[in-house]
JSON list of C-alpha atoms in Angstrom, two decimals:
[
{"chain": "P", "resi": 91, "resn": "UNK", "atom": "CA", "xyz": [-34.56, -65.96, -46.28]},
{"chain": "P", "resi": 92, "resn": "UNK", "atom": "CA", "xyz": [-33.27, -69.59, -46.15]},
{"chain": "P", "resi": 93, "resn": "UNK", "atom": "CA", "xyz": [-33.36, -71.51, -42.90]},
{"chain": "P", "resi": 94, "resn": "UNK", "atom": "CA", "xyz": [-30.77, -73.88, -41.86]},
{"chain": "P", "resi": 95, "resn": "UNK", "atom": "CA", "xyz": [-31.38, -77.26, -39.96]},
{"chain": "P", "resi": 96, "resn": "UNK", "atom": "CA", "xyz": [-29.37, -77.77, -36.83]},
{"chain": "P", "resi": 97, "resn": "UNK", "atom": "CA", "xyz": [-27.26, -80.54, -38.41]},
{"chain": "P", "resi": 98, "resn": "UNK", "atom": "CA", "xyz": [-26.51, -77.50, -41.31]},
{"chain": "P", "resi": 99, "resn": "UNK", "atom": "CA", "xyz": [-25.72, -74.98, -38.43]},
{"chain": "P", "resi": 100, "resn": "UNK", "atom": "CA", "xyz": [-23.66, -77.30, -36.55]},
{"chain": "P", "resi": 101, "resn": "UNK", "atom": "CA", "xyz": [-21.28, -78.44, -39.60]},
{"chain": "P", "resi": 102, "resn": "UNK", "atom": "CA", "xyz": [-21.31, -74.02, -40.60]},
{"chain": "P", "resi": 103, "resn": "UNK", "atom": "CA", "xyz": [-19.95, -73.51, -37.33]},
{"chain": "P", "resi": 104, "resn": "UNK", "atom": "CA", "xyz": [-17.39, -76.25, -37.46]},
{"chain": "P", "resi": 105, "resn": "UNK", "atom": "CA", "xyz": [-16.03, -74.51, -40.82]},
{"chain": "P", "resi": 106, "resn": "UNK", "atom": "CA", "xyz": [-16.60, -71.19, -39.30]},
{"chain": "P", "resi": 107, "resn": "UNK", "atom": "CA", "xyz": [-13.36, -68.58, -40.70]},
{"chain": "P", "resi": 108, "resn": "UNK", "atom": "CA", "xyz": [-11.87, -66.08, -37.91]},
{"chain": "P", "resi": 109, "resn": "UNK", "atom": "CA", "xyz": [-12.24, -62.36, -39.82]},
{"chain": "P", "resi": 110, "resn": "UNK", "atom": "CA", "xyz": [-8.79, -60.27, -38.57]},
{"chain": "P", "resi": 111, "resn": "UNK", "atom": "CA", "xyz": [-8.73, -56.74, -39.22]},
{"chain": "P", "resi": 112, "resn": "UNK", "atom": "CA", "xyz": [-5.78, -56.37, -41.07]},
{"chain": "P", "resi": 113, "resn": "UNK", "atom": "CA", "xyz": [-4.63, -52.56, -39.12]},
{"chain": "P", "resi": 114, "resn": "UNK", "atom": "CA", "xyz": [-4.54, -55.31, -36.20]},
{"chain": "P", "resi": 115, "resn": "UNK", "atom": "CA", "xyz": [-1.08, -54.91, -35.09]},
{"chain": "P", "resi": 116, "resn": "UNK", "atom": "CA", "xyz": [-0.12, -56.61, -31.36]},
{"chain": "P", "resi": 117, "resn": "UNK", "atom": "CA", "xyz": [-2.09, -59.58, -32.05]},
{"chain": "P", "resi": 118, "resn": "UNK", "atom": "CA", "xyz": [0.44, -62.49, -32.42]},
{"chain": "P", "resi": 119, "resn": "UNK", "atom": "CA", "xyz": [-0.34, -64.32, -29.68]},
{"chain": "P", "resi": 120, "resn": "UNK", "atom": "CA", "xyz": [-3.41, -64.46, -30.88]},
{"chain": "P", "resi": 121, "resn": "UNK", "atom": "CA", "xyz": [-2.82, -65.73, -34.25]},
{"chain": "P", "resi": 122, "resn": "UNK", "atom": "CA", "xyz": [0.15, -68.29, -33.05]},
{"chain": "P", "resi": 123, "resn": "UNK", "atom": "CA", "xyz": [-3.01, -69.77, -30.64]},
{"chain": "P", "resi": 124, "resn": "UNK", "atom": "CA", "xyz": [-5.27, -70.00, -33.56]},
{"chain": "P", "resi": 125, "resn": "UNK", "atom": "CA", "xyz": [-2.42, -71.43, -35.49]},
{"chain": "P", "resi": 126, "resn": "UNK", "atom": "CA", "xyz": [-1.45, -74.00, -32.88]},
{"chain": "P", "resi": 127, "resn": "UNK", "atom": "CA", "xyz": [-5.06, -75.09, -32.49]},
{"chain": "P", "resi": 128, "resn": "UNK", "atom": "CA", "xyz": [-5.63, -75.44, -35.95]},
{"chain": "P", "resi": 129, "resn": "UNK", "atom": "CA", "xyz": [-8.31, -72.67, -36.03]},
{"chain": "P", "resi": 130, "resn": "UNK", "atom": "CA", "xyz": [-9.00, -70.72, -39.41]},
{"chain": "P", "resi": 131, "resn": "UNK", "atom": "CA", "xyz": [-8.18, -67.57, -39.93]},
{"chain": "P", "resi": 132, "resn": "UNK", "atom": "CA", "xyz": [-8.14, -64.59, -42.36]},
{"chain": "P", "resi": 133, "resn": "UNK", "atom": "CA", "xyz": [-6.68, -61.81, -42.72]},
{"chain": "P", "resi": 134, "resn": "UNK", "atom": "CA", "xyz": [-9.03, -58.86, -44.54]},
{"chain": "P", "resi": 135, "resn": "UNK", "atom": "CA", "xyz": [-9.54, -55.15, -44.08]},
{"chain": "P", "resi": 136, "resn": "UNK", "atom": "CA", "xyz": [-12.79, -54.59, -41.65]},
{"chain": "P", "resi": 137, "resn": "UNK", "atom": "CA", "xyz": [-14.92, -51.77, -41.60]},
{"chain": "P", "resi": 138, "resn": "UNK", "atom": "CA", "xyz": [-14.90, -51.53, -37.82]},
{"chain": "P", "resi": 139, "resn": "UNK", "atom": "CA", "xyz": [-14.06, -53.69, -35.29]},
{"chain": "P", "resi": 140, "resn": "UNK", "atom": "CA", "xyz": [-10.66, -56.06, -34.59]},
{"chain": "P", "resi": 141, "resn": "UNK", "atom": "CA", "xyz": [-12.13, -59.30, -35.34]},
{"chain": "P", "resi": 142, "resn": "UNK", "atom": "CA", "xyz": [-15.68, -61.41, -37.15]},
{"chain": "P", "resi": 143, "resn": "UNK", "atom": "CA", "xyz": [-16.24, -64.17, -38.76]},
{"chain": "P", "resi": 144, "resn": "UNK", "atom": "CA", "xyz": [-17.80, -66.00, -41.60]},
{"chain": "P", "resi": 145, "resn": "UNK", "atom": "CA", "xyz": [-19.06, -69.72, -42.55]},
{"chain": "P", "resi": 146, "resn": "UNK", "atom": "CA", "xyz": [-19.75, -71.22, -45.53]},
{"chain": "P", "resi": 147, "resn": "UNK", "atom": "CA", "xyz": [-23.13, -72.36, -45.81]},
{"chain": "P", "resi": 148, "resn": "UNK", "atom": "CA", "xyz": [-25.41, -74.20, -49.16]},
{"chain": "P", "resi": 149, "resn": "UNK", "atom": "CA", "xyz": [-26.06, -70.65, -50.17]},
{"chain": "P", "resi": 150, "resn": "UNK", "atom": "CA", "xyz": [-22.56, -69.58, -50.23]},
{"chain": "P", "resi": 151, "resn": "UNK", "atom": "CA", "xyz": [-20.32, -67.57, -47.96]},
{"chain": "P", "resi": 152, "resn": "UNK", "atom": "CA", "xyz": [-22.08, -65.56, -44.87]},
{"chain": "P", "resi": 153, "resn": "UNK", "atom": "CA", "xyz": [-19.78, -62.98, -43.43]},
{"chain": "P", "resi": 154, "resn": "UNK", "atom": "CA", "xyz": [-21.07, -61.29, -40.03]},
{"chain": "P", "resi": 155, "resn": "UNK", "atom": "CA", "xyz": [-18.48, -58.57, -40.22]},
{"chain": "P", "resi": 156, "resn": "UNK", "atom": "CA", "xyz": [-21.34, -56.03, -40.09]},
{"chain": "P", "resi": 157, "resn": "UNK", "atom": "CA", "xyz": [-23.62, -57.86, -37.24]},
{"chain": "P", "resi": 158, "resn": "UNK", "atom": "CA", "xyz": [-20.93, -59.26, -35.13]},
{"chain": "P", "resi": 159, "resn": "UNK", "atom": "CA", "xyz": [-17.73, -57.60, -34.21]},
{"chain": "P", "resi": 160, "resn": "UNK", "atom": "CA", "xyz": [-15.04, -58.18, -31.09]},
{"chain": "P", "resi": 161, "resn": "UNK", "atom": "CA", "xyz": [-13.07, -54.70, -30.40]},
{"chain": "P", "resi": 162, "resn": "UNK", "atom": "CA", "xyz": [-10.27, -55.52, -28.98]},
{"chain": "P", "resi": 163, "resn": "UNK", "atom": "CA", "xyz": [-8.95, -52.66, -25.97]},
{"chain": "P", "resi": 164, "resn": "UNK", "atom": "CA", "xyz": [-5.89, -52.22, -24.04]},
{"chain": "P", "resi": 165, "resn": "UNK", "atom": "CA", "xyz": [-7.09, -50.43, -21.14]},
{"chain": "P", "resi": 166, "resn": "UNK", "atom": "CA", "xyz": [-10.81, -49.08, -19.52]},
{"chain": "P", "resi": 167, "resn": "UNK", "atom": "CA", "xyz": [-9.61, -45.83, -20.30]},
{"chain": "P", "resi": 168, "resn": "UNK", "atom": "CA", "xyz": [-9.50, -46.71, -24.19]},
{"chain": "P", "resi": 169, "resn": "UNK", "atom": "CA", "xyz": [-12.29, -48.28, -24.05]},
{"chain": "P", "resi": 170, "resn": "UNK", "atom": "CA", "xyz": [-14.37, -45.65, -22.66]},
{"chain": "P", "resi": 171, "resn": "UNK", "atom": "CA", "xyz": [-12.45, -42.97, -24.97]},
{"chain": "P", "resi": 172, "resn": "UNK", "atom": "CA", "xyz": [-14.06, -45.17, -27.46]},
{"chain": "P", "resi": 173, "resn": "UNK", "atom": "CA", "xyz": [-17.81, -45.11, -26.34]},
{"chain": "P", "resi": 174, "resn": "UNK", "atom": "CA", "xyz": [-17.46, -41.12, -25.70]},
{"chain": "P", "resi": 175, "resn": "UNK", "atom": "CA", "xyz": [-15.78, -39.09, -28.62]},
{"chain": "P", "resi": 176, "resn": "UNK", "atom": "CA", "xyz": [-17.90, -39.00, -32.19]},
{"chain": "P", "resi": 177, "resn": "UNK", "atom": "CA", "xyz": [-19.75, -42.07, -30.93]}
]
């Protein structure tokens, strides 16, 4: 396992890529704010979740799409559908 120096970390994060699930539908405000701050974004099929992220590091790409995840819900009753039924 490689280990990064804080001045690597610092300029991965500073190049870190947005992940969008592409089945993410009602998200435009979202994108036009990542667009209008000049924030990177990508638009790619996840397994789960709404939105990740990767950074480009020495040792090539690092994608966190299976460690770090942000579901995005519309209600608490959603969300707690989603933490009861086949989970």
């Amino acid at each position: 396992m490689y280990k990064y120096s804080d001045k690597d970390i610092k300029q991965m994060i500073k190049q870190m890529v947005i992940l969008i699930d592409s089945r993410e539908k009602q998200n435009h405000h979202i994108v036009d704010y990542f667009e209008k701050n000049h924030i990177p974004y990508e638009i790619t099929t996840l397994s789960y979740g709404d939105y990740s992220c990767r950074m480009s590091a020495t040792t090539g790409d690092i994608y966190f799409h299976n460690d770090i995840v942000i579901e995005r819900k519309n209600s608490l009753e959603e969300l707690s559908g989603s933490l009861t039924r086949d989970r």
